[in-house]
Amino acid sequence: MSDAIPLDLDFATGDRARSVTTERRPVRIALILIAVAFLTLFLLLPLFAVFLEAVRAGFGSYWSAISEPDAIAAMKLTLMVAAIAVPANLIFGLAASWAIAKFEFPGKSVLNTLIDLPFSVSPVISGLVYVLLFGLQGYFGPYLQSHGIQIIFAVPGIVLATIFVTFPFVARELVPLMQEQGTQDEEAALSLGASGLKTFFLVTLPNVKWALLYGVILCNARAMGEFGAVSVVSGHIRGKTNTMPLQVEILYNEYNFAAAFAVASLLALLALVTLVIKVALEWRFTDQIAASRRH
Amino acid sequence: MTRFRSTLAAGAALALTAFAASVALADTTLLNVSYDPTRELYRAVNEAFIKDWKSKTGESVVIEQSHGGSGKQARAVVDGLQADVVTLALQGDIDQISKAGLIGADWQKRLGNNAAPYTSTIVFLVRKGNPKGIKDWDDLIKEGVEVITPNPKTSGGARWNYLAAWAFADGKFDHDEANTKNFIQKLFANVPVLDTGARGATTTFAQRGIGDVLLAWENEAFLALDELGADKFEIVVPSLSIKAEPPVAVVDKVVDAKGTRKAAEAYVNFLYTPEAQKLIAHHYYRPSDPKSADPKDLARFVDVKLVTIDDPLFGGWAAAQAKHFAEGGVFDQLYKPKTN
């Protein structure tokens, strides 16, 4: 450390006009252009193409494509699945990261690793696991069947598969932040006589609310967009168990390209809306976010 | 907090009402699990059946559809997809469901024509003007001709493609199996890419512009002309093809559990009525009862010599499956994936 200071001073006095970056101007411009070109080519252009293809056959056919009963059923199902999976993972993620960051208990590292499991296995396998468990040839299938309970090839299976693949999103956002924040605030609250629950709602939760929001947004985006796992457990019953991503594939395979892109554009729009909400909230509450990060 | 509670209560009440309403509205619901290209056909047939059932019994019936690759769909039914009726591409796929104990072993004898209310065949789809001059199976093994077909290991349609080519070669070489194998080997050497399903192969050929000729279901070829432009492609009918019999069956275990046997049986029987046969011909499937079809629709089908799977050459599905498509079977011996 003592070596670094004179070096820094030497650098600063030696060339005052130079900024913190040492690359020359043409290099910097080239780097920026490459980044912009990359973003345009791989992010903006495909997104633009989706919307262009969607409206190419005219707004009339766009409207009829997205107001078709099967498309509406797919939208309702997608929103419903997200509405169940996201709160479930919000509660689980919060509880798990609270336990991991604030407490010491045996098996903590196992829990921490288990949370990442859905990230490391392919979504197709996530789906097949539920077929293996609840399918007619699976462990619980015959029992469920004889009691008239349908899990896979029905809405419960789709919800389960979605919860599984979106499991880590909230916890992964919260655990590092909570660990970094430590337990001093909670200890202070407890020593001043606050109850455990009160400490949680008045101290812990406010400290992590922005990370929590970010995790929920990511979780929601994935819950609405999940294809692989849901495709395995869906059964593809039209107007009943097709989510929007599945509906897009079906329409595409039926030569119905305009309708496929219309539904795809709607799905993209849902994702964009969540991003816009996030940006708007960040903009509105800049000070609070900065304050919560200082901890 | 009280506002939150009352919102929650209202939400729960709403959900309960919706549930009650859905129960009250529940008519007989049938689920027809079918393969990929039948969507347009069953949309029309379902509409006709719903009317017919209402006029005969006064009951309303709702028919739900699920479409996908035939093998995948059969697997889903085996795994518990609650299909009242299966209408698949291959007898072998329904046999799988039967083996799992969901359908009685005699299913193929319960309905006319081996339980196939319609048949189809394999034809060639070529680019407009037929630039490579493709007329028959011989032309597919010529140098410089690219043939598009899905993978016989995964696609029902592709198995029919393969068997039709085999039947042609068998006739050409006077039952000499060595020459026939050689012919098939040359044909698949001309295939640049094997898609997993029939729809994928059609997209490869039509949308991505790969290949000179697509081996396709007759109904797929006609549909491609309708959907993607009759100005871009034309259909070539070879001198000999195969009679594909996509069968239908009622799933016994499911209809008995749901109490829908009467409607499900009426549904599959409806497929054999003149009204349904007319729709079948209109949607480019060959009707089992051509007398009921519109002559204009029938005129679109070219008369072609057809061999069947029960021909001594193949000896039925089980034998053909074991000889040609099983692991290490004839197809595996003949097809070498391109490594370049």
XYZ file of C-alpha atoms in Angstrom:
635
model
C 0.000 0.000 0.000
C 2.812 2.402 0.896
C 4.316 1.725 -2.517
C 1.174 2.599 -4.353
C 0.792 6.149 -3.073
C 3.996 7.630 -4.498
C 3.277 5.863 -7.759
C -0.156 7.444 -7.947
C 1.237 10.900 -7.181
C 3.933 10.440 -9.743
C 1.354 9.562 -12.341
C -0.876 12.507 -11.469
C 1.859 15.121 -11.511
C 3.523 13.632 -14.579
C 0.550 14.128 -16.873
C -2.243 16.347 -15.525
C -4.140 16.475 -18.793
C -4.643 12.731 -18.920
C -7.903 11.428 -17.575
C -8.361 8.232 -15.613
C -8.508 6.210 -18.800
C -5.195 5.676 -20.469
C -6.402 4.579 -23.921
C -6.043 6.973 -26.769
C -9.060 8.642 -28.286
C -9.440 6.504 -31.459
C -9.193 3.361 -29.360
C -11.885 4.628 -27.008
C -14.196 5.522 -29.920
C -13.603 2.124 -31.500
C -14.430 0.350 -28.249
C -17.625 2.349 -27.827
C -18.648 1.670 -31.426
C -18.058 -2.046 -31.002
C -20.206 -2.086 -27.876
C -22.985 -0.129 -29.578
C -22.846 -2.296 -32.699
C -22.966 -5.424 -30.574
C -25.976 -4.181 -28.608
C -27.763 -3.127 -31.780
C -27.097 -6.385 -33.565
C -27.883 -8.767 -30.748
C -30.450 -6.919 -28.630
C -32.189 -4.091 -30.461
C -32.451 -5.593 -33.937
C -34.163 -8.843 -32.877
C -36.544 -6.898 -30.650
C -37.282 -4.509 -33.492
C -37.796 -7.449 -35.878
C -40.368 -9.004 -33.529
C -42.462 -5.838 -33.490
C -42.023 -5.254 -37.223
C -43.104 -8.813 -38.113
C -46.029 -8.484 -35.714
C -47.542 -5.478 -37.447
C -46.433 -6.282 -40.989
C -49.785 -7.780 -41.933
C -51.521 -4.642 -40.621
C -52.953 -3.579 -37.282
C -56.291 -5.251 -38.020
C -54.750 -8.693 -38.195
C -52.544 -7.847 -35.206
C -55.655 -7.125 -33.175
C -57.478 -10.242 -34.344
C -54.375 -12.335 -33.540
C -54.167 -11.112 -29.950
C -57.921 -11.093 -29.318
C -58.344 -14.673 -30.528
C -59.745 -16.861 -27.664
C -56.702 -19.178 -27.507
C -54.339 -16.201 -27.372
C -56.373 -14.572 -24.593
C -56.436 -17.857 -22.671
C -52.636 -18.074 -23.047
C -52.232 -14.525 -21.707
C -54.516 -15.186 -18.750
C -52.665 -18.396 -17.924
C -49.254 -16.725 -18.188
C -50.310 -13.878 -15.911
C -51.936 -16.254 -13.451
C -48.884 -18.515 -13.279
C -46.662 -15.479 -12.684
C -49.112 -14.193 -10.060
C -48.708 -17.424 -8.087
C -45.040 -18.211 -8.754
C -43.656 -14.742 -8.043
C -45.225 -14.205 -4.572
C -44.319 -17.776 -3.646
C -40.698 -17.190 -4.551
C -40.749 -13.747 -2.931
C -41.705 -15.271 0.419
C -39.363 -18.224 0.037
C -36.450 -16.111 -1.228
C -36.824 -13.623 1.584
C -37.065 -16.324 4.240
C -34.117 -18.276 2.853
C -31.813 -15.293 2.481
C -32.775 -14.033 5.953
C -31.865 -17.395 7.408
C -28.620 -17.636 5.444
C -27.410 -14.085 6.034
C -28.438 -13.487 9.651
C -28.190 -16.859 11.349
C -25.722 -19.663 11.817
C -27.131 -23.182 11.611
C -25.931 -26.598 10.495
C -26.572 -27.302 6.809
C -26.416 -23.621 5.893
C -23.999 -24.161 3.020
C -26.145 -27.025 1.742
C -29.194 -24.741 1.639
C -27.139 -22.066 -0.077
C -26.070 -24.551 -2.756
C -29.559 -26.044 -3.151
C -30.977 -22.627 -4.013
C -28.734 -22.574 -7.085
C -29.843 -26.013 -8.261
C -32.530 -24.771 -10.684
C -29.884 -22.594 -12.378
C -27.604 -25.542 -12.988
C -30.073 -28.094 -14.373
C -31.652 -27.748 -17.795
C -35.315 -26.589 -17.727
C -36.289 -29.703 -19.689
C -35.038 -31.819 -16.797
C -36.905 -29.587 -14.341
C -40.072 -30.439 -16.253
C -39.327 -34.144 -16.546
C -38.791 -34.348 -12.785
C -42.450 -33.457 -12.280
C -43.556 -35.975 -14.921
C -41.519 -38.563 -13.042
C -43.156 -37.597 -9.745
C -46.746 -36.921 -10.745
C -47.069 -38.660 -14.150
C -49.279 -41.709 -14.474
C -46.160 -43.913 -14.636
C -44.498 -41.890 -11.854
C -44.297 -42.256 -8.076
C -47.479 -40.445 -7.013
C -49.348 -40.582 -10.362
C -51.522 -43.655 -9.751
C -52.585 -42.396 -6.291
C -53.420 -38.915 -7.582
C -55.229 -40.394 -10.559
C -57.431 -42.595 -8.404
C -58.384 -39.520 -6.349
C -59.127 -37.464 -9.444
C -56.285 -35.000 -8.854
C -54.517 -33.794 -11.973
C -51.088 -32.187 -11.432
C -49.164 -32.459 -14.677
C -50.784 -31.602 -18.007
C -52.824 -29.115 -15.974
C -52.349 -25.715 -14.346
C -50.825 -26.990 -11.044
C -47.990 -28.678 -12.948
C -47.252 -25.521 -14.912
C -47.182 -23.488 -11.696
C -44.879 -26.022 -9.995
C -42.459 -26.115 -12.931
C -42.395 -22.317 -13.073
C -41.766 -21.979 -9.336
C -38.918 -24.477 -9.675
C -37.076 -22.675 -12.469
C -37.559 -19.229 -10.889
C -36.560 -20.432 -7.412
C -33.142 -18.738 -7.178
C -33.916 -15.265 -8.531
C -35.037 -13.493 -5.346
C -32.636 -15.295 -2.998
C -29.636 -14.722 -5.265
C -30.293 -10.967 -5.217
C -30.780 -10.813 -1.457
C -28.179 -13.130 0.064
C -25.009 -11.164 -0.906
C -26.555 -7.836 0.115
C -27.856 -9.122 3.454
C -24.505 -10.754 4.193
C -22.723 -7.505 3.427
C -25.089 -5.528 5.643
C -24.382 -7.812 8.593
C -26.490 -8.017 11.729
C -25.620 -4.767 13.567
C -28.892 -3.003 12.701
C -30.943 -5.946 13.866
C -28.892 -6.248 17.047
C -29.440 -2.568 17.769
C -33.183 -2.912 17.243
C -33.395 -5.974 19.446
C -31.331 -4.362 22.209
C -33.741 -1.410 22.137
C -36.570 -3.809 22.831
C -38.127 -4.426 19.421
C -39.697 -7.823 18.838
C -38.277 -10.179 16.195
C -41.126 -9.576 13.791
C -40.984 -5.827 14.267
C -37.219 -5.885 13.654
C -37.796 -7.814 10.457
C -40.477 -5.473 9.098
C -38.966 -2.182 10.281
C -35.224 -2.840 9.919
C -34.350 -5.829 7.738
C -36.986 -5.427 5.057
C -36.474 -1.688 4.395
C -32.725 -2.308 4.085
C -33.163 -4.774 1.245
C -36.311 -3.545 -0.467
C -34.597 -2.418 -3.668
C -32.663 -5.639 -4.112
C -35.913 -7.469 -3.370
C -37.748 -5.494 -6.031
C -35.023 -6.231 -8.547
C -35.177 -9.939 -7.742
C -38.962 -9.940 -8.105
C -38.722 -8.248 -11.496
C -36.201 -10.808 -12.774
C -38.267 -13.617 -11.290
C -41.398 -12.301 -12.968
C -39.691 -11.942 -16.362
C -38.506 -15.526 -16.233
C -41.839 -16.826 -14.901
C -43.688 -15.325 -17.861
C -41.080 -16.355 -20.415
C -40.237 -19.895 -19.308
C -40.536 -22.351 -22.198
C -38.635 -25.613 -21.650
C -39.925 -26.814 -18.297
C -43.480 -25.645 -18.966
C -43.502 -27.289 -22.399
C -42.788 -30.683 -20.822
C -45.640 -30.521 -18.285
C -48.199 -28.563 -20.310
C -49.886 -31.201 -22.483
C -50.493 -28.367 -24.987
C -54.282 -28.294 -24.629
C -55.427 -25.340 -26.668
C -57.064 -22.564 -24.711
C -56.318 -24.364 -21.455
C -52.688 -25.262 -20.732
C -50.754 -23.237 -23.306
C -48.787 -20.311 -21.893
C -47.761 -17.430 -24.140
C -44.318 -18.827 -25.068
C -45.927 -22.157 -26.000
C -48.640 -20.377 -27.967
C -45.948 -18.518 -29.942
C -44.311 -21.785 -30.962
C -47.619 -23.382 -31.916
C -48.648 -20.443 -34.077
C -45.243 -20.399 -35.752
C -45.467 -24.098 -36.563
C -48.906 -23.535 -38.046
C -47.531 -21.114 -40.656
C -49.336 -18.384 -38.748
C -46.263 -16.160 -38.646
C -48.046 -12.835 -38.182
C -50.021 -14.139 -35.188
C -46.921 -15.819 -33.724
C -45.047 -12.528 -33.792
C -48.088 -10.645 -32.508
C -48.194 -12.810 -29.364
C -44.380 -12.669 -29.151
C -44.485 -8.882 -29.291
C -47.001 -8.860 -26.448
C -44.719 -11.063 -24.385
C -41.795 -8.755 -25.140
C -43.991 -5.819 -24.197
C -44.801 -7.376 -20.801
C -41.066 -7.727 -20.174
C -40.462 -4.145 -21.258
C -43.238 -2.898 -18.958
C -41.584 -4.524 -15.947
C -38.271 -2.945 -16.938
C -39.900 0.468 -17.308
C -41.524 0.122 -13.869
C -38.104 -0.683 -12.440
C -36.452 2.320 -14.101
C -39.315 4.624 -13.037
C -39.053 3.463 -9.423
C -35.291 3.921 -9.440
C -35.694 7.413 -10.810
C -38.396 8.342 -8.311
C -36.552 6.997 -5.262
C -32.909 7.723 -6.172
C -32.075 9.061 -2.714
C -33.522 6.132 -0.844
C -31.737 3.638 -3.086
C -28.445 5.403 -2.561
C -29.092 5.425 1.187
C -29.878 1.707 1.316
C -26.715 0.883 -0.654
C -24.545 2.789 1.860
C -25.103 0.186 4.528
C -53.797 -3.760 6.941
C -57.618 -3.883 7.079
C -57.747 -2.652 3.508
C -55.380 -5.434 2.551
C -57.571 -7.958 4.361
C -60.729 -6.833 2.639
C -58.990 -6.945 -0.749
C -57.892 -10.456 0.035
C -61.414 -11.431 1.048
C -62.832 -9.913 -2.120
C -60.253 -11.762 -4.192
C -61.074 -15.053 -2.528
C -64.785 -14.457 -3.065
C -64.161 -13.675 -6.725
C -62.088 -16.827 -7.178
C -64.805 -18.903 -5.516
C -67.498 -17.392 -7.729
C -65.417 -18.059 -10.823
C -64.882 -21.625 -9.695
C -68.570 -22.141 -9.001
C -69.441 -20.652 -12.376
C -67.015 -22.959 -14.169
C -68.507 -25.955 -12.407
C -72.040 -24.906 -13.273
C -71.077 -24.433 -16.934
C -69.235 -27.723 -17.224
C -70.773 -29.661 -20.085
C -69.268 -32.874 -21.312
C -65.706 -32.003 -22.276
C -63.691 -34.211 -24.591
C -59.962 -33.866 -25.132
C -58.712 -34.973 -28.537
C -54.947 -35.518 -28.508
C -53.750 -35.426 -32.084
C -50.623 -35.019 -34.192
C -49.265 -31.901 -35.854
C -50.944 -31.329 -39.222
C -54.561 -32.089 -38.224
C -55.357 -28.751 -36.605
C -57.400 -27.364 -39.502
C -59.173 -30.680 -40.031
C -60.317 -31.107 -36.439
C -61.338 -27.488 -36.104
C -63.886 -28.151 -38.851
C -64.839 -31.643 -37.648
C -65.336 -30.503 -34.030
C -67.695 -27.756 -35.086
C -69.784 -30.230 -37.078
C -69.789 -32.818 -34.274
C -70.884 -30.304 -31.630
C -73.926 -29.418 -33.776
C -74.670 -33.035 -34.532
C -74.443 -34.076 -30.844
C -76.666 -31.198 -29.772
C -79.352 -32.051 -32.299
C -79.272 -35.761 -31.412
C -79.039 -35.611 -27.612
C -79.762 -31.999 -26.697
C -76.461 -31.918 -24.770
C -73.669 -29.462 -25.290
C -70.193 -30.861 -25.704
C -66.892 -28.974 -25.582
C -63.943 -30.402 -27.510
C -60.425 -29.456 -26.546
C -57.473 -30.069 -28.837
C -53.814 -30.802 -28.227
C -51.393 -31.111 -31.140
C -47.755 -32.131 -31.350
C -45.432 -34.755 -32.765
C -47.299 -38.080 -32.790
C -44.745 -39.955 -30.660
C -44.530 -37.136 -28.128
C -48.325 -36.955 -27.844
C -48.586 -40.706 -27.232
C -45.955 -40.396 -24.506
C -47.933 -37.605 -22.833
C -51.103 -39.745 -22.786
C -49.098 -42.614 -21.275
C -47.822 -40.150 -18.650
C -51.328 -39.059 -17.743
C -52.569 -36.456 -20.235
C -56.340 -36.961 -19.895
C -57.162 -37.677 -23.538
C -60.649 -39.041 -24.190
C -59.745 -39.646 -27.811
C -56.400 -40.052 -29.555
C -56.063 -39.385 -33.288
C -52.415 -40.048 -34.085
C -50.191 -40.548 -37.119
C -49.101 -44.133 -36.545
C -50.638 -47.337 -35.347
C -47.444 -47.923 -33.353
C -48.071 -44.823 -31.253
C -51.550 -45.959 -30.197
C -50.071 -49.428 -29.549
C -47.738 -47.779 -27.021
C -50.736 -46.311 -25.158
C -52.446 -49.694 -25.344
C -49.343 -51.389 -23.900
C -49.488 -48.988 -20.952
C -52.940 -50.422 -20.262
C -55.013 -47.344 -21.145
C -56.616 -48.715 -24.299
C -57.925 -52.243 -24.884
C -55.666 -54.385 -27.090
C -58.428 -54.863 -29.684
C -58.712 -51.118 -30.419
C -57.944 -51.457 -34.106
C -60.848 -53.846 -34.647
C -63.460 -51.622 -33.000
C -63.725 -49.187 -35.909
C -63.817 -49.594 -39.690
C -60.748 -49.542 -41.963
C -58.252 -50.570 -39.257
C -59.560 -47.675 -37.150
C -58.377 -45.188 -39.779
C -61.247 -42.914 -40.882
C -58.948 -41.270 -43.422
C -55.705 -42.120 -45.148
C -52.956 -40.115 -46.732
C -49.886 -40.790 -48.784
C -46.402 -39.455 -49.431
C -45.787 -37.038 -52.309
C -42.963 -34.728 -53.436
C -43.064 -30.967 -53.061
C -40.677 -29.257 -55.501
C -39.865 -25.660 -56.316
C -42.014 -23.970 -59.015
C -41.226 -25.147 -62.530
C -39.509 -28.245 -61.108
C -35.993 -27.033 -62.087
C -34.348 -30.378 -61.284
C -36.935 -32.310 -63.304
C -37.964 -34.569 -60.415
C -40.650 -37.048 -61.467
C -40.142 -40.214 -59.449
C -38.117 -41.836 -56.659
C -35.256 -42.546 -59.169
C -34.618 -38.844 -59.504
C -33.970 -38.444 -55.785
C -30.708 -40.390 -55.874
C -29.223 -38.351 -58.742
C -26.120 -36.376 -57.987
C -26.751 -32.757 -57.024
C -30.351 -33.295 -55.872
C -30.952 -32.269 -52.270
C -33.767 -34.170 -50.553
C -35.502 -32.879 -47.415
C -37.137 -35.383 -45.079
C -37.413 -35.502 -41.294
C -35.645 -38.168 -39.263
C -37.374 -41.594 -39.404
C -36.204 -42.241 -35.863
C -38.333 -39.395 -34.471
C -40.991 -38.571 -37.076
C -43.992 -40.667 -38.061
C -44.224 -39.014 -41.468
C -40.553 -39.730 -42.137
C -41.103 -43.440 -41.562
C -43.753 -43.447 -44.251
C -41.280 -41.563 -46.536
C -38.632 -44.184 -45.954
C -40.983 -47.141 -46.434
C -42.432 -45.664 -49.643
C -38.912 -45.302 -51.069
C -38.155 -48.845 -49.965
C -41.276 -50.180 -51.717
C -40.339 -48.389 -54.928
C -36.765 -49.727 -54.891
C -38.009 -53.215 -54.066
C -40.156 -53.182 -57.200
C -37.443 -51.627 -59.353
C -34.774 -54.162 -58.363
C -37.188 -57.094 -58.386
C -37.041 -57.785 -54.607
C -33.240 -57.715 -54.483
C -32.608 -56.435 -50.963
C -28.931 -55.539 -51.480
C -29.804 -53.213 -54.363
C -32.752 -51.817 -52.423
C -30.517 -50.967 -49.467
C -28.033 -49.385 -51.836
C -30.844 -47.219 -53.270
C -31.968 -46.063 -49.804
C -28.376 -45.342 -48.815
C -27.893 -43.152 -51.909
C -31.190 -41.372 -51.217
C -30.259 -40.475 -47.631
C -26.772 -39.432 -48.793
C -28.635 -36.663 -50.636
C -30.340 -35.425 -47.435
C -28.457 -32.366 -46.105
C -30.324 -32.121 -42.804
C -32.735 -34.387 -40.905
C -35.354 -32.404 -38.981
C -37.053 -34.104 -36.041
C -40.639 -33.559 -37.237
C -42.695 -33.115 -40.397
C -43.524 -29.443 -39.723
C -39.850 -28.670 -39.100
C -38.870 -30.253 -42.419
C -41.539 -28.267 -44.263
C -40.211 -25.060 -42.684
C -36.640 -26.000 -43.652
C -37.703 -26.517 -47.256
C -40.218 -23.717 -47.670
C -39.063 -20.936 -45.342
C -35.321 -21.449 -45.248
C -35.148 -22.421 -48.927
C -32.977 -25.500 -48.396
C -33.212 -28.495 -50.771
C -34.754 -29.318 -54.150
C -37.501 -31.682 -53.054
C -39.453 -32.251 -49.843
C -40.885 -35.683 -49.076
C -44.148 -34.837 -47.360
C -47.555 -36.010 -46.307
C -49.957 -35.285 -49.147
C -52.071 -33.121 -46.827
C -48.944 -31.228 -45.630
C -47.905 -30.582 -49.241
C -51.354 -29.193 -50.148
C -51.412 -27.108 -46.972
C -47.958 -25.704 -47.787
C -49.286 -24.647 -51.200
C -52.269 -22.967 -49.512
C -50.333 -21.268 -46.748
C -47.024 -20.419 -48.376
C -48.019 -19.743 -51.965
C -49.004 -21.936 -54.933
C -46.731 -19.715 -57.035
C -43.611 -20.994 -55.279
C -44.029 -24.747 -55.179
C -45.677 -27.598 -57.019
C -46.637 -31.134 -56.072
C -45.143 -34.126 -57.899
C -46.805 -37.512 -57.403
C -44.416 -40.458 -57.845
C -45.313 -43.662 -59.692
C -45.702 -45.553 -56.415
C -46.309 -44.487 -52.857
C -47.517 -45.837 -49.548
C -50.949 -45.823 -47.962
C -50.544 -44.128 -44.601
C -53.371 -44.929 -42.196
C -53.482 -42.510 -39.250
C -55.667 -44.331 -36.719
C -58.060 -43.103 -33.996
C -59.090 -44.655 -30.682
C -61.094 -43.960 -27.535
C -58.873 -44.048 -24.424
C -60.800 -46.574 -22.310
C -59.284 -45.809 -18.917
C -59.871 -42.063 -19.241
C -63.433 -42.142 -20.566
C -64.465 -44.665 -17.904
C -62.984 -42.494 -15.153
C -64.522 -39.301 -16.524
C -67.811 -40.888 -17.589
C -67.451 -39.620 -21.139
C -67.499 -42.925 -23.015
C -70.800 -42.279 -24.789
C -69.719 -38.934 -26.233
C -66.173 -40.116 -27.020
C -67.435 -43.122 -28.941
C -69.944 -40.976 -30.768
C -67.072 -38.637 -31.669
C -64.836 -41.285 -33.270
C -67.837 -42.843 -35.011
C -68.780 -39.406 -36.314
C -65.494 -39.355 -38.250
C -66.912 -42.107 -40.486
C -70.183 -40.298 -41.291
C -70.719 -38.735 -44.729
C -70.632 -35.253 -43.171
C -67.185 -35.773 -41.610
C -65.865 -37.655 -44.641
C -66.727 -34.646 -46.770
C -64.733 -32.362 -44.446
C -61.870 -34.851 -44.415
C -61.575 -34.781 -48.199
C -61.830 -31.012 -48.169
C -58.824 -30.828 -45.815
C -56.691 -32.937 -48.167
C -56.994 -36.268 -46.377
C -58.149 -39.186 -48.480
C -61.591 -40.205 -47.143
C -62.273 -43.871 -46.338
C -65.683 -43.390 -47.954
C -65.051 -41.361 -51.151
C -68.746 -41.469 -52.130
C -69.593 -38.882 -49.469
C -66.907 -36.433 -50.551
C -67.260 -33.508 -52.882
C -66.082 -34.670 -56.357
C -64.189 -31.380 -56.700
C -62.169 -32.222 -53.569
C -61.564 -35.767 -54.759
C -60.294 -34.546 -58.146
C -57.271 -33.031 -56.364
C -55.984 -36.458 -55.401
C -53.898 -38.043 -58.152
C -54.500 -41.750 -58.601
C -51.351 -43.473 -57.497
C -50.422 -47.075 -56.898
C -50.256 -47.507 -53.123
C -48.648 -50.253 -51.090
C -49.805 -50.776 -47.516
C -47.875 -51.544 -44.357
C -49.543 -54.970 -44.281
C -48.003 -55.844 -47.653
C -45.780 -58.975 -47.306
C -42.845 -56.665 -48.075
C -43.261 -55.037 -44.636
C -45.484 -57.476 -42.751
C -47.271 -54.905 -40.574
C -46.059 -52.125 -38.281
C -44.468 -54.220 -35.596
C -42.277 -56.092 -38.079
C -41.370 -52.969 -40.071
C -40.517 -51.079 -36.902
C -38.256 -53.861 -35.640
C -36.474 -54.398 -38.960
C -36.003 -50.822 -40.126
C -36.215 -48.311 -37.288
C -35.153 -50.109 -34.117
C -31.752 -49.314 -32.605
C -29.173 -50.865 -34.955
C -31.867 -51.602 -37.593
C -31.583 -51.150 -41.342
C -31.891 -47.370 -41.201
C -29.086 -47.107 -38.653
C -26.895 -49.293 -40.871
C -27.566 -47.250 -44.004
C -27.578 -43.686 -42.745
C -24.295 -42.010 -42.050
C -24.643 -38.457 -40.729
C -22.577 -35.999 -42.715
C -19.477 -35.088 -40.786
C -18.293 -32.068 -42.746
